[in-house]
Each structure stands twice: as C-alpha cells, then as structure tokens.
C-alpha cells in the first residue's frame, strides 16, 4: 500500500466520506468515527503512515486545512446576532469561556506538569465546542428550546473566538522564545494578521459586490485568496496566518450587501472533505499508547474539565438568568469538544515541537482524549439525564411546512388553532411577511439549504408538509428530511394531475412522502378554492353522525384534510392510507364558499324552526 500513494490517497478520501455518512445515519458527531478510523489505519494496522506518505508536505497540508476550517467557522460569526442573543448566551461566550480557560489551565499545569504557557494554550483549546459536535448531540437528546438554543449559539460563536484566543496564546509562546521582548513580537503578529485579514476581506467583498468576478469563480477565487492571505501574512510574520484568515471571515460575515451564504459552500463541500482527510491523517500519526501514558493525571484532568470547569463556567454565566435549575445542570454537563480543537492542537503541537518547546507532544493525545471522552460520554448520557431533569423537548408533533403561500398559510393556521406547532419555510418575502402578520412562525429561506441546516429551528417539529406549488421542490424536501423525520412523517401535494407534465415526469419514482388529500386534489385546486372563499371547518363525529354522514352532509364537495383522534393525535388524509375515523374523532375539511353559504342558510332555517317548535338539525362543525 505504501508503494502506491495514489491508491492510498483515494482510500483516505473514501474512508473519510464513509465516516461522515455513518455519522449522519446514526446521529453521532463524525469526528468520533474519523479519529477511530485514523487510529486503526495508522498505528493499529500500519497501513497509513502520514509522515512517509506526505513527507515535507504534511505540515503545509495541515496548516492550509486548519486555515480553511477557521475561515469557514468565522463566516458564521455575525455581530448583530451576538447583540440580540439572550444574556445567558452572551455570558457563556465571555464569562463562561474565561472561567473554563482559567480552571483548565491551572489544572493542566498542576496535574500534567506542563509549563504555564502550554497549560494556557490547552485551556484556550478547551473553550471551543463547535456546531459540528453539538448539533448531532442535540438531535439525539431532544433537549428543550432554552438549552438547545444556548448550546447552539455557544458552539457557533465560540468556534472562531476560541480559535482566535488559541492563536493569540500560541503566538505569544512562539515570540516569547524567539525574541527578547515577546510583546513586541506579538504586536507585530497581531498587526500583520489584522492588516492582511482586513485587506483580504475588502478585496473579496469589492470584487463580489461590484460583480467584477463571475459567479463560477467565486468559490475557487475565495479558496485561493484564503490560502494566499494565510501564506503571505505567515511569511511576513510567522504565525500571523491563522489570525489573518479568522479575522477575514469575521469581517466578511458582517459586511453589508455581501452574500456570505454563497461562501458557505466551504462547509458543504471542501471543508467536509478537508475535515475528513485531515483528521484521519492526524489520528494516524498518534500512538494509542500516548493516550494510555496520560494515566491517572490525564483521567483526573478529564474529570476536572467535565465536572469542575464546565459546571462552574455555566454557573457563572447563568447566575441571574431565567433558566431553571434543570436547564443549568444540563448546560453544565454538555460541552463536547470537536473539530477545531483537534485541528488547532495538532497543528500547534507540530509547530511547537519544531520550535523545541518541551512537552508540546502531550497536547495532541491530551486533546484527542478530551474529544473522545466528552463526545462519547455525553452522547450516551445526555438523553437519560435530560429526561431525569425534565428538560426534554415535547414530542415532535409539530409540522415543518414547505411554502408560505395561501394554501400553506390556511392549513398552518388551522393546525395552529388545534394546538400543533407549525413553522413555514419560504424564499418569497411577501409570503413570509404575510404569514408573520397572521401570527405564524416562519423561516425566510429554502427549507433545503445549508443555511437551513444550520439555522432552521426544528424544536418540537417532527413532520413535513410539502405544500409549495413546485413539485420538484416538494420532492426534494421529502428526500432531504427522510432521515430527519422518517418516511412515514413526510407528506407532499402534487401541483397538478396532468400526467404529461414534464416537471412531474422528471421526478424519480422512489421519492418518499405520501400524497396528500386525494388523487384529484392538487395545489392549484386548493389555491383556487381558497381564493374563492373556501375555509377549513372542523366537525366532531359521533355514533349518530359518522364519516359517511359527514361526506353526505357536504355533498362530497368538502375536501377532508386531517383528522384528530380522541387521544389528540393528528392523522393526515392521504391517497394511499387515509385515517379510519370513528366516533369521537374530529375531521377538518376545506369547505367551498358555496357550501358554507348553504350551511348558513340551513342553520338560519333550523333556528327559525326551533323557535317555532320544529325538529333539530344535524351536528354542526366545531
């Protein structure tokens, strides 16, 4: 295998993407599988030997990979979002991070015997959690909105901030050994990093905002520019490169009229590949014996991190917050370390080792041990602990509705009136604005997008209604949320019944999602009925007034949409398996305006008959 570098590189790529896929299926952070795979491929079997495979290119490859990861992470840091978050979140990324840094640094110094400089560096690394490890854990633990939002924002914001703090500590260590006055060297690194970060951000923003760069070159040029800014600034002031690219991303994230979402292509493609390859390679260089050699001091430090540093940091950050006791305890337990921590520690350990810094080789196994320990332990214990503390989210019985058009808004309003959570996603601002004015929760953006993956709040949501007028979008939404909600909880509506519709025929036959309402019921038909005054009415069935009576009463002109069983469970009417409604159920149907008018006349006549001693009428809609 070592005589075929090309084959070995392809195997690394396949293993990395395979780990990402397995992690996606089981809902566990990918870094666990990547590190385990790397250790098996490297020190356990000896198949992968990165130093022999990459030679002198190993250090530049790791450096570029970390630079791209930090740049992508910093693109998510937007100042206006930090200003608007709750006090608990703001304190977690300031006071809480400072407490974690201090406690871990002190514990590392006394337990592991490392110098104060390395201890401060390791403490800075441990302040970072990251969304790549937080999101899968939140999904499996099903925590309530308060805990979920605090953890999500902490991970997003601390990702670049913690990395920036680590870079500054590292720069101070390097300049402290190579210069008589380390403060001068640190100031030089900071100045060069800030100047090149600002220059790179302004150049990229100007080219894109003024459309001087064709769209097909946006991603390629951004990648090249990030590498150039990193390399040039690092050549002028050694170790200024990571600071430059981190600040570059932060500046771009807060640049007005700049489409930062377009640059998050890094997260979707290149960063995933880099992360997958990088951590298999880094893990392959690590001797498992180094983890064992940490011994009792390493175990004691791990316990300090999870049982002392994290709880005290949360306590300090949430002292006067509105969070209850259970929520604070849960926050104090969950803080898995992830990709940025592993990448930065591995890179800096290499550089400090080259600089002759004694004890730097301990950083990598120590960090990897923290990652494996926190992710593994907290993934196993988060859900039962949340249940015991009563901080789990309610059963995800709510609906994510693709579209905020009149059909979607009408059905969403009816579901909300019945007590079900609804959240509408649409890229049309007028639809979203109208839905918000009607009191409906919305997400302005595509339900199937990288932005939605990071920002769409699915707390309490467990089902999908694809109600857009575009069949391809409905099908794509069902395919995208197949593993999120499960195939049985996906519903979509056809745009038309025209079998010659090329859009409809282009859809694959295996698209998940049950067809809604009826074979002849389309989005256009519902939209036409609503435009003509049709409304949703709910009728309770009884032994004397069953579903057949319901259909007869509305002269088969009503379209049953959903039914609610006596235990409060909602069942959508579908073409394949409509619910078997019985006495005690409620049926919600879209009633044409003409039928509503006829019912009003019948009701008026019935009242007149009752007033004169006549017979009663059939049950009325609820």
Coordinates of C-alpha atoms in Angstrom, one line a residue:
X1 CA 0.0 0.0 0.0
X2 CA 2.8 2.4 0.8
X3 CA 4.2 2.0 -2.7
X4 CA 1.0 3.3 -4.2
X5 CA 0.4 6.9 -2.8
X6 CA -2.4 7.5 -5.3
X7 CA -4.4 4.4 -4.1
X8 CA -3.7 5.3 -0.5
X9 CA -5.0 8.9 -1.0
X10 CA -8.2 7.6 -2.6
X11 CA -8.7 5.2 0.3
X12 CA -8.3 8.0 2.8
X13 CA -10.9 10.0 0.9
X14 CA -13.3 7.1 0.8
X15 CA -12.9 6.3 4.5
X16 CA -13.4 10.0 5.4
X17 CA -16.6 10.3 3.4
X18 CA -17.7 6.9 4.7
X19 CA -17.3 8.1 8.3
X20 CA -19.3 11.2 7.5
X21 CA -22.1 9.1 6.1
X22 CA -22.2 6.7 9.0
X23 CA -22.2 9.6 11.5
X24 CA -25.1 11.2 9.6
X25 CA -27.1 7.9 9.7
X26 CA -26.6 7.2 13.4
X27 CA -26.7 10.9 14.6
X28 CA -23.2 10.9 16.3
X29 CA -20.6 13.5 15.6
X30 CA -18.4 12.4 12.7
X31 CA -15.2 13.2 14.5
X32 CA -15.6 10.1 16.6
X33 CA -15.6 7.8 13.6
X34 CA -12.8 9.8 11.8
X35 CA -10.5 9.5 14.8
X36 CA -11.1 5.8 15.4
X37 CA -10.7 5.1 11.7
X38 CA -7.4 7.1 11.6
X39 CA -6.0 5.2 14.6
X40 CA -7.0 1.8 13.1
X41 CA -5.5 2.8 9.7
X42 CA -2.3 4.2 11.3
X43 CA -0.8 2.9 14.5
X44 CA -3.0 -0.2 14.8
X45 CA -2.6 -1.8 11.3
X46 CA 0.3 0.3 10.0
X47 CA -1.5 0.8 6.6
X48 CA -1.3 4.6 6.8
X49 CA 1.9 6.4 7.7
X50 CA 1.3 10.1 7.1
X51 CA 4.9 11.2 7.5
X52 CA 6.1 8.7 4.9
X53 CA 3.2 9.4 2.6
X54 CA 3.3 13.2 2.6
X55 CA 6.8 13.9 3.7
X56 CA 7.6 17.6 3.8
X57 CA 4.1 18.4 2.6
X58 CA 2.4 17.2 5.8
X59 CA 2.9 20.4 7.7
X60 CA 1.7 22.8 4.9
X61 CA -1.3 20.5 4.2
X62 CA -2.4 20.6 7.8
X63 CA -1.8 24.3 8.0
X64 CA -3.9 25.0 4.9
X65 CA -6.6 22.7 6.2
X66 CA -6.8 24.4 9.5
X67 CA -6.8 27.8 7.8
X68 CA -9.8 26.9 5.6
X69 CA -11.7 25.4 8.6
X70 CA -11.2 28.5 10.7
X71 CA -12.1 30.8 7.8
X72 CA -15.4 28.9 7.3
X73 CA -16.1 28.9 11.0
X74 CA -15.6 32.6 11.3
X75 CA -18.0 33.2 8.5
X76 CA -20.8 32.3 10.9
X77 CA -19.9 35.0 13.5
X78 CA -22.2 37.9 12.9
X79 CA -22.1 40.8 15.4
X80 CA -25.8 41.7 15.2
X81 CA -26.7 38.1 16.2
X82 CA -24.4 38.3 19.2
X83 CA -26.0 41.5 20.3
X84 CA -29.5 40.1 20.1
X85 CA -29.0 36.8 21.9
X86 CA -30.1 36.2 25.4
X87 CA -27.9 37.2 28.4
X88 CA -27.1 33.5 29.1
X89 CA -25.6 33.1 25.7
X90 CA -23.7 36.3 25.9
X91 CA -22.2 35.3 29.3
X92 CA -21.4 31.8 28.1
X93 CA -19.1 33.1 25.4
X94 CA -17.4 35.7 27.7
X95 CA -17.5 34.9 31.4
X96 CA -18.1 31.2 30.9
X97 CA -15.2 30.9 28.4
X98 CA -12.9 32.8 30.7
X99 CA -13.7 30.6 33.6
X100 CA -13.2 27.4 31.6
X101 CA -9.9 28.8 30.3
X102 CA -8.6 29.6 33.7
X103 CA -9.6 26.4 35.5
X104 CA -8.4 24.1 32.8
X105 CA -5.1 25.9 32.5
X106 CA -4.4 25.7 36.3
X107 CA -5.5 22.0 36.4
X108 CA -3.3 21.2 33.4
X109 CA -0.3 22.8 35.0
X110 CA -0.5 21.0 38.3
X111 CA -1.9 17.7 37.1
X112 CA 0.1 17.2 33.9
X113 CA 3.2 19.1 34.9
X114 CA 3.2 21.2 31.8
X115 CA 4.6 24.7 31.7
X116 CA 2.2 27.7 32.2
X117 CA 2.5 28.6 28.6
X118 CA 1.3 25.1 27.3
X119 CA -1.3 25.0 30.1
X120 CA -2.7 28.3 29.0
X121 CA -2.7 27.1 25.3
X122 CA -4.5 23.9 26.2
X123 CA -7.0 25.8 28.3
X124 CA -7.8 28.0 25.3
X125 CA -8.3 24.9 23.1
X126 CA -10.8 23.6 25.6
X127 CA -13.0 26.6 25.4
X128 CA -14.2 25.5 21.9
X129 CA -17.1 23.2 21.4
X130 CA -18.4 23.7 17.9
X131 CA -21.7 23.1 16.0
X132 CA -20.3 20.0 14.2
X133 CA -20.4 18.1 17.5
X134 CA -23.3 20.0 19.2
X135 CA -26.0 19.5 16.6
X136 CA -26.0 15.7 16.4
X137 CA -26.0 15.5 20.1
X138 CA -28.9 17.9 20.4
X139 CA -30.8 15.9 17.8
X140 CA -30.4 12.6 19.7
X141 CA -31.0 14.1 23.2
X142 CA -34.1 16.1 22.1
X143 CA -33.5 19.0 24.6
X144 CA -35.9 21.8 25.1
X145 CA -35.7 25.1 23.3
X146 CA -33.8 27.0 26.1
X147 CA -31.0 24.5 26.4
X148 CA -30.8 23.8 22.7
X149 CA -30.5 27.5 21.7
X150 CA -27.9 28.3 24.3
X151 CA -25.7 25.3 23.3
X152 CA -26.2 26.1 19.6
X153 CA -25.2 29.7 19.9
X154 CA -22.3 28.9 22.2
X155 CA -20.9 26.5 19.7
X156 CA -21.3 28.8 16.7
X157 CA -19.9 31.9 18.4
X158 CA -17.1 30.2 20.3
X159 CA -15.8 28.3 17.3
X160 CA -13.9 31.2 15.8
X161 CA -13.5 33.1 19.1
X162 CA -11.9 30.2 20.9
X163 CA -9.7 29.5 17.9
X164 CA -8.6 33.2 17.8
X165 CA -7.8 33.0 21.5
X166 CA -5.7 29.9 20.9
X167 CA -3.9 31.6 18.1
X168 CA -3.0 34.6 20.2
X169 CA -1.7 32.4 23.1
X170 CA 0.3 30.4 20.6
X171 CA 1.8 33.5 19.1
X172 CA 2.8 34.7 22.5
X173 CA 4.5 31.4 23.2
X174 CA 6.5 31.5 20.0
X175 CA 7.6 35.1 20.3
X176 CA 8.4 34.6 23.9
X177 CA 11.1 32.0 22.9
X178 CA 12.5 33.8 19.9
X179 CA 12.5 37.4 21.0
X180 CA 13.8 39.4 23.9
X181 CA 10.6 41.3 24.1
X182 CA 7.7 38.9 23.3
X183 CA 5.2 41.7 23.5
X184 CA 6.8 43.4 20.5
X185 CA 6.7 40.1 18.5
X186 CA 3.1 39.5 19.5
X187 CA 2.1 43.1 18.5
X188 CA 3.8 42.5 15.1
X189 CA 1.9 39.3 14.5
X190 CA -1.4 40.9 15.5
X191 CA -0.8 44.0 13.3
X192 CA 0.1 41.8 10.3
X193 CA -2.8 39.5 10.9
X194 CA -5.3 42.3 11.2
X195 CA -3.9 44.2 8.1
X196 CA -3.9 41.1 5.9
X197 CA -7.3 39.9 7.2
X198 CA -8.8 43.3 6.5
X199 CA -7.2 43.6 3.1
X200 CA -8.3 40.1 2.0
X201 CA -11.8 40.7 3.2
X202 CA -12.1 44.1 1.5
X203 CA -10.7 42.8 -1.8
X204 CA -13.1 39.8 -1.9
X205 CA -16.0 42.0 -0.9
X206 CA -15.3 44.6 -3.5
X207 CA -14.9 42.0 -6.3
X208 CA -18.2 40.3 -5.5
X209 CA -20.3 43.3 -4.6
X210 CA -19.3 45.1 -7.8
X211 CA -19.7 41.9 -9.8
X212 CA -16.1 42.1 -11.1
X213 CA -15.8 38.4 -10.5
X214 CA -18.0 35.9 -12.4
X215 CA -20.1 33.7 -10.2
X216 CA -18.5 30.4 -11.3
X217 CA -15.1 31.8 -10.0
X218 CA -16.5 32.8 -6.5
X219 CA -15.7 29.7 -4.7
X220 CA -12.4 28.9 -6.4
X221 CA -11.1 32.5 -6.1
X222 CA -12.2 32.6 -2.4
X223 CA -10.2 29.4 -1.7
X224 CA -7.1 30.7 -3.5
X225 CA -7.4 34.1 -1.7
X226 CA -7.7 32.5 1.7
X227 CA -4.6 30.4 1.1
X228 CA -2.7 33.4 -0.2
X229 CA -3.7 35.6 2.7
X230 CA -2.6 32.8 5.1
X231 CA 0.7 32.1 3.4
X232 CA 1.8 35.7 2.7
X233 CA 0.9 37.0 6.2
X234 CA 2.6 33.9 7.8
X235 CA 5.7 34.5 5.7
X236 CA 6.0 38.2 6.8
X237 CA 5.2 37.5 10.5
X238 CA 5.4 33.8 11.4
X239 CA 2.1 32.6 12.9
X240 CA 0.1 35.6 11.7
X241 CA -1.7 33.5 9.0
X242 CA -4.4 31.9 11.1
X243 CA -5.2 35.2 12.8
X244 CA -5.5 36.8 9.3
X245 CA -7.9 34.2 7.8
X246 CA -10.0 34.1 11.0
X247 CA -10.4 37.9 11.0
X248 CA -11.0 37.9 7.3
X249 CA -14.0 35.6 7.8
X250 CA -15.4 37.7 10.6
X251 CA -15.2 40.9 8.6
X252 CA -16.9 39.3 5.6
X253 CA -19.6 37.8 7.8
X254 CA -20.5 41.4 8.9
X255 CA -20.0 43.1 5.5
X256 CA -23.2 44.9 4.3
X257 CA -24.5 43.9 0.8
X258 CA -22.2 40.8 0.8
X259 CA -23.7 37.4 0.2
X260 CA -21.9 35.4 2.8
X261 CA -24.2 32.5 2.3
X262 CA -22.6 31.9 -1.1
X263 CA -19.2 31.4 0.6
X264 CA -20.5 28.8 3.0
X265 CA -20.1 26.4 0.1
X266 CA -16.9 25.6 2.0
X267 CA -18.9 24.0 4.7
X268 CA -20.9 22.0 2.2
X269 CA -18.1 20.6 0.1
X270 CA -14.5 21.5 0.5
X271 CA -14.5 21.8 4.3
X272 CA -16.2 18.4 4.7
X273 CA -13.5 16.8 2.5
X274 CA -10.7 18.6 4.3
X275 CA -12.0 17.7 7.7
X276 CA -12.5 14.1 6.8
X277 CA -9.0 13.7 5.4
X278 CA -7.3 15.9 7.9
X279 CA -8.5 14.0 11.0
X280 CA -7.8 10.6 9.6
X281 CA -4.3 11.7 8.9
X282 CA -3.8 13.3 12.3
X283 CA -5.2 10.3 14.1
X284 CA -3.0 8.0 12.1
X285 CA 0.1 9.9 13.5
X286 CA -1.0 9.4 17.1
X287 CA 0.2 6.5 19.1
X288 CA -2.7 5.0 21.1
X289 CA -0.1 4.3 23.8
X290 CA 0.2 8.1 24.2
X291 CA -3.4 8.1 25.4
X292 CA -2.6 5.3 27.9
X293 CA 0.5 7.1 29.0
X294 CA -1.6 10.0 30.2
X295 CA -2.6 7.7 33.0
X296 CA -4.3 8.9 36.2
X297 CA -3.2 12.6 35.7
X298 CA -4.9 12.6 32.3
X299 CA -8.1 11.0 33.7
X300 CA -8.1 13.5 36.6
X301 CA -7.8 16.4 34.1
X302 CA -10.7 15.0 32.1
X303 CA -12.8 14.8 35.3
X304 CA -11.8 18.4 36.1
X305 CA -12.9 19.6 32.7
X306 CA -16.3 18.0 32.7
X307 CA -17.1 18.1 36.5
X308 CA -15.5 21.3 37.6
X309 CA -14.6 23.7 34.8
X310 CA -17.8 23.3 32.8
X311 CA -20.3 23.4 35.7
X312 CA -18.6 26.5 37.2
X313 CA -18.4 28.3 33.9
X314 CA -22.2 27.7 33.4
X315 CA -22.9 28.7 37.0
X316 CA -21.0 32.0 36.5
X317 CA -22.6 32.7 33.1
X318 CA -26.2 31.9 34.1
X319 CA -26.3 33.2 37.7
X320 CA -29.1 35.8 37.1
X321 CA -30.6 34.2 34.0
X322 CA -34.2 32.9 33.6
X323 CA -33.0 29.4 33.1
X324 CA -34.3 26.9 35.7
X325 CA -32.2 24.6 37.8
X326 CA -32.6 21.6 35.5
X327 CA -31.6 23.6 32.4
X328 CA -28.5 24.9 34.2
X329 CA -27.4 21.4 35.2
X330 CA -27.9 20.2 31.6
X331 CA -25.8 23.1 30.2
X332 CA -23.2 22.3 32.8
X333 CA -23.0 18.7 31.5
X334 CA -22.9 19.1 27.8
X335 CA -19.7 20.6 26.2
X336 CA -18.3 18.1 23.7
X337 CA -15.0 19.2 22.0
X338 CA -14.8 18.9 18.3
X339 CA -13.0 19.5 15.0
X340 CA -11.5 22.9 15.7
X341 CA -10.0 21.8 19.0
X342 CA -8.4 18.7 17.3
X343 CA -7.1 20.6 14.3
X344 CA -5.6 23.6 16.2
X345 CA -4.0 21.4 18.9
X346 CA -2.4 19.1 16.3
X347 CA -1.1 22.0 14.2
X348 CA 0.3 23.9 17.2
X349 CA 1.8 20.7 18.6
X350 CA 3.7 20.2 15.3
X351 CA 4.9 23.9 15.3
X352 CA 5.9 24.0 19.0
X353 CA 7.7 20.7 18.6
X354 CA 9.7 22.2 15.7
X355 CA 10.4 25.2 17.9
X356 CA 11.8 23.0 20.6
X357 CA 9.1 23.6 23.1
X358 CA 9.4 20.9 25.7
X359 CA 6.1 18.9 26.5
X360 CA 4.3 20.0 23.3
X361 CA 3.9 16.4 22.2
X362 CA 1.4 15.9 25.0
X363 CA -1.1 18.3 23.5
X364 CA -2.3 16.0 20.8
X365 CA -3.2 12.9 22.8
X366 CA -4.5 15.1 25.6
X367 CA -6.8 16.9 23.2
X368 CA -7.9 13.8 21.4
X369 CA -8.6 12.1 24.7
X370 CA -10.8 15.0 25.7
X371 CA -12.7 14.8 22.4
X372 CA -13.3 11.1 22.5
X373 CA -14.2 11.2 26.2
X374 CA -16.6 14.2 26.0
X375 CA -18.3 13.2 22.8
X376 CA -18.6 9.5 23.8
X377 CA -19.8 10.1 27.4
X378 CA -22.1 13.0 26.7
X379 CA -23.7 11.3 23.7
X380 CA -24.6 8.3 25.8
X381 CA -25.8 10.2 28.9
X382 CA -27.4 13.3 27.5
X383 CA -30.8 11.9 26.7
X384 CA -31.4 10.0 30.0
X385 CA -30.1 12.9 32.0
X386 CA -32.4 15.3 30.2
X387 CA -35.4 13.1 30.9
X388 CA -34.5 12.9 34.6
X389 CA -34.1 16.7 34.8
X390 CA -37.3 17.3 32.8
X391 CA -35.6 19.4 30.1
X392 CA -36.5 17.3 27.1
X393 CA -38.5 18.9 24.3
X394 CA -42.1 17.9 23.9
X395 CA -42.9 15.1 21.4
X396 CA -42.0 16.4 18.0
X397 CA -45.6 16.5 16.8
X398 CA -45.3 19.9 15.0
X399 CA -45.1 20.4 11.3
X400 CA -42.4 22.0 9.0
X401 CA -44.4 23.4 6.1
X402 CA -42.5 24.0 2.8
X403 CA -44.2 27.1 1.4
X404 CA -45.9 30.1 2.9
X405 CA -48.4 30.5 0.1
X406 CA -52.2 30.9 0.7
X407 CA -52.7 27.1 0.8
X408 CA -49.8 26.6 3.3
X409 CA -50.9 29.5 5.4
X410 CA -54.5 28.3 5.6
X411 CA -53.6 24.8 6.6
X412 CA -50.9 26.1 9.0
X413 CA -53.4 28.4 10.8
X414 CA -55.9 25.5 11.2
X415 CA -53.2 23.3 12.7
X416 CA -52.0 26.0 15.0
X417 CA -55.6 26.5 16.2
X418 CA -55.7 22.8 17.1
X419 CA -52.5 23.3 19.3
X420 CA -49.9 21.9 16.9
X421 CA -46.6 23.7 16.3
X422 CA -46.1 24.9 12.8
X423 CA -43.1 26.5 11.0
X424 CA -43.4 27.7 7.4
X425 CA -40.3 28.0 5.2
X426 CA -40.4 30.0 2.0
X427 CA -37.9 32.0 -0.1
X428 CA -40.6 34.6 -1.1
X429 CA -40.5 37.6 1.2
X430 CA -44.1 38.6 0.6
X431 CA -45.4 35.1 1.6
X432 CA -43.2 35.1 4.7
X433 CA -44.3 38.6 5.6
X434 CA -48.0 37.8 5.2
X435 CA -47.6 34.6 7.3
X436 CA -45.9 36.6 10.1
X437 CA -48.7 39.1 10.1
X438 CA -51.1 36.2 10.5
X439 CA -49.2 35.1 13.6
X440 CA -47.4 32.1 12.1
X441 CA -43.8 31.1 12.8
X442 CA -41.7 31.4 9.7
X443 CA -38.2 30.8 8.3
X444 CA -37.2 33.1 5.5
X445 CA -35.2 30.8 3.2
X446 CA -35.2 27.5 1.5
X447 CA -36.0 24.5 3.7
X448 CA -33.5 22.6 1.7
X449 CA -30.3 24.5 2.0
X450 CA -27.0 24.7 4.0
X451 CA -28.3 27.8 5.8
X452 CA -31.5 25.9 6.9
X453 CA -29.3 23.1 8.2
X454 CA -27.5 25.5 10.5
X455 CA -30.3 27.9 11.4
X456 CA -33.7 26.4 10.9
X457 CA -35.1 25.7 14.4
X458 CA -36.8 22.3 14.4
X459 CA -37.6 22.2 18.1
X460 CA -40.9 20.4 18.5
X461 CA -41.1 19.6 14.8
X462 CA -41.3 16.0 13.6
X463 CA -43.3 16.1 10.4
X464 CA -43.1 17.6 6.9
X465 CA -45.8 19.1 4.8
X466 CA -44.5 20.0 1.4
X467 CA -47.2 22.4 0.2
X468 CA -45.3 24.5 -2.4
X469 CA -46.7 24.8 -5.9
X470 CA -43.4 23.3 -7.2
X471 CA -43.4 19.5 -7.4
X472 CA -39.6 19.3 -7.7
X473 CA -39.1 21.4 -4.5
X474 CA -41.7 19.2 -2.6
X475 CA -39.9 16.0 -3.7
X476 CA -36.5 17.4 -2.9
X477 CA -37.7 18.5 0.6
X478 CA -39.1 15.0 1.2
X479 CA -35.8 13.4 0.2
X480 CA -33.8 15.8 2.3
X481 CA -35.8 15.2 5.5
X482 CA -36.3 11.5 5.0
X483 CA -33.8 10.6 7.8
X484 CA -34.6 13.7 9.9
X485 CA -38.3 12.8 10.3
X486 CA -38.7 9.3 8.9
X487 CA -40.5 8.3 5.7
X488 CA -43.9 7.9 7.4
X489 CA -43.9 11.6 8.5
X490 CA -43.4 13.1 5.1
X491 CA -46.3 14.5 3.1
X492 CA -46.5 16.3 -0.2
X493 CA -49.1 17.6 -2.6
X494 CA -48.9 17.4 -6.4
X495 CA -49.1 20.7 -8.4
X496 CA -51.4 19.2 -11.0
X497 CA -52.8 15.9 -12.2
X498 CA -51.6 16.3 -15.7
X499 CA -49.6 13.1 -16.4
X500 CA -47.9 14.8 -19.4
X501 CA -46.4 17.4 -17.1
X502 CA -42.7 17.2 -17.8
X503 CA -41.8 18.5 -14.3
X504 CA -43.8 15.8 -12.8
X505 CA -42.5 13.1 -15.0
X506 CA -38.9 14.1 -14.3
X507 CA -39.3 13.2 -10.6
X508 CA -37.8 9.8 -9.6
X509 CA -40.3 7.2 -8.7
X510 CA -38.7 6.5 -5.4
X511 CA -39.3 9.9 -3.9
X512 CA -40.5 9.5 -0.3
X513 CA -43.6 11.3 1.0
X514 CA -47.2 10.3 0.9
X515 CA -49.5 12.2 -1.4
X516 CA -52.0 14.4 0.4
X517 CA -55.8 14.7 0.4
X518 CA -56.9 12.8 -2.7
X519 CA -56.0 11.7 -6.2
X520 CA -57.8 14.7 -7.8
X521 CA -56.7 17.2 -5.1
X522 CA -53.8 19.4 -6.3
X523 CA -52.2 22.6 -5.0
X524 CA -53.8 24.6 -7.8
X525 CA -57.3 23.2 -6.9
X526 CA -56.9 24.1 -3.2
X527 CA -55.5 27.6 -4.1
X528 CA -58.5 28.2 -6.3
X529 CA -61.0 27.2 -3.7
X530 CA -59.3 29.4 -1.0
X531 CA -59.2 32.3 -3.4
X532 CA -63.0 31.9 -3.8
X533 CA -63.6 31.9 -0.1
X534 CA -63.3 28.3 1.0
X535 CA -62.5 27.8 4.7
X536 CA -61.4 25.0 6.9
X537 CA -64.0 23.7 9.3
X538 CA -63.7 21.0 12.0
X539 CA -66.6 18.6 12.7
X540 CA -66.7 16.1 15.6
X541 CA -68.1 12.7 14.6
X542 CA -70.4 10.6 16.8
X543 CA -72.3 7.3 16.8
X544 CA -75.2 9.1 15.1
X545 CA -73.0 11.2 12.7
X546 CA -70.2 9.1 11.2
X547 CA -67.8 9.9 8.4
X548 CA -70.3 8.8 5.7
X549 CA -72.8 11.2 7.1
X550 CA -70.0 13.9 7.1
X551 CA -69.4 13.2 3.3
X552 CA -73.1 13.2 2.6
X553 CA -73.7 16.4 4.5
X554 CA -71.2 18.4 2.4
X555 CA -72.4 16.7 -0.8
X556 CA -68.9 15.4 -1.5
X557 CA -67.7 18.9 -2.1
X558 CA -65.6 19.2 1.0
X559 CA -62.0 18.0 1.0
X560 CA -61.0 16.3 4.2
X561 CA -57.6 17.4 5.2
X562 CA -56.8 15.8 8.5
X563 CA -58.4 14.1 11.4
X564 CA -57.7 14.2 15.2
X565 CA -58.2 11.1 17.3
X566 CA -59.6 11.3 20.8
X567 CA -56.1 11.0 22.2
X568 CA -55.1 14.2 20.4
X569 CA -53.0 12.5 17.6
X570 CA -53.3 14.1 14.2
X571 CA -53.7 12.0 11.0
X572 CA -53.4 13.5 7.5
X573 CA -55.7 12.3 4.8
X574 CA -53.6 10.7 2.1
X575 CA -54.3 9.0 -1.2
X576 CA -52.8 5.7 -0.1
X577 CA -53.9 5.2 3.6
X578 CA -56.5 7.7 4.8
X579 CA -57.2 7.5 8.5
X580 CA -60.1 5.3 9.6
X581 CA -62.1 7.8 11.5
X582 CA -64.6 6.8 14.1
X583 CA -66.9 8.3 16.7
X584 CA -65.2 10.8 18.9
X585 CA -62.8 11.9 16.1
X586 CA -62.6 15.4 14.7
X587 CA -62.4 15.8 10.9
X588 CA -61.1 19.1 9.4
X589 CA -62.0 19.7 5.8
X590 CA -61.8 22.6 3.3
X591 CA -65.4 23.7 2.7
X592 CA -66.2 25.6 -0.5
X593 CA -67.7 29.0 -0.1
X594 CA -70.9 27.9 -1.8
X595 CA -71.4 25.1 0.7
X596 CA -70.6 27.4 3.6
X597 CA -73.3 29.8 2.4
X598 CA -75.8 26.9 2.1
X599 CA -74.9 25.7 5.6
X600 CA -75.5 29.3 6.9
X601 CA -79.0 29.3 5.3
X602 CA -79.8 25.9 6.7
X603 CA -78.7 27.0 10.1
X604 CA -80.8 30.1 9.9
X605 CA -83.8 28.0 8.9
X606 CA -83.1 25.5 11.6
X607 CA -83.1 28.2 14.2
X608 CA -86.4 29.5 12.9
X609 CA -87.9 26.1 13.1
X610 CA -86.6 25.5 16.6
X611 CA -88.0 28.9 17.6
X612 CA -91.4 27.8 16.3
X613 CA -91.1 24.2 17.9
X614 CA -89.6 22.4 14.8
X615 CA -87.2 19.5 14.8
X616 CA -83.5 19.9 15.5
X617 CA -80.7 19.7 12.9
X618 CA -77.6 17.6 12.3
X619 CA -74.4 18.3 14.2
X620 CA -72.7 21.5 13.1
X621 CA -69.0 21.9 12.5
X622 CA -67.0 22.8 15.6

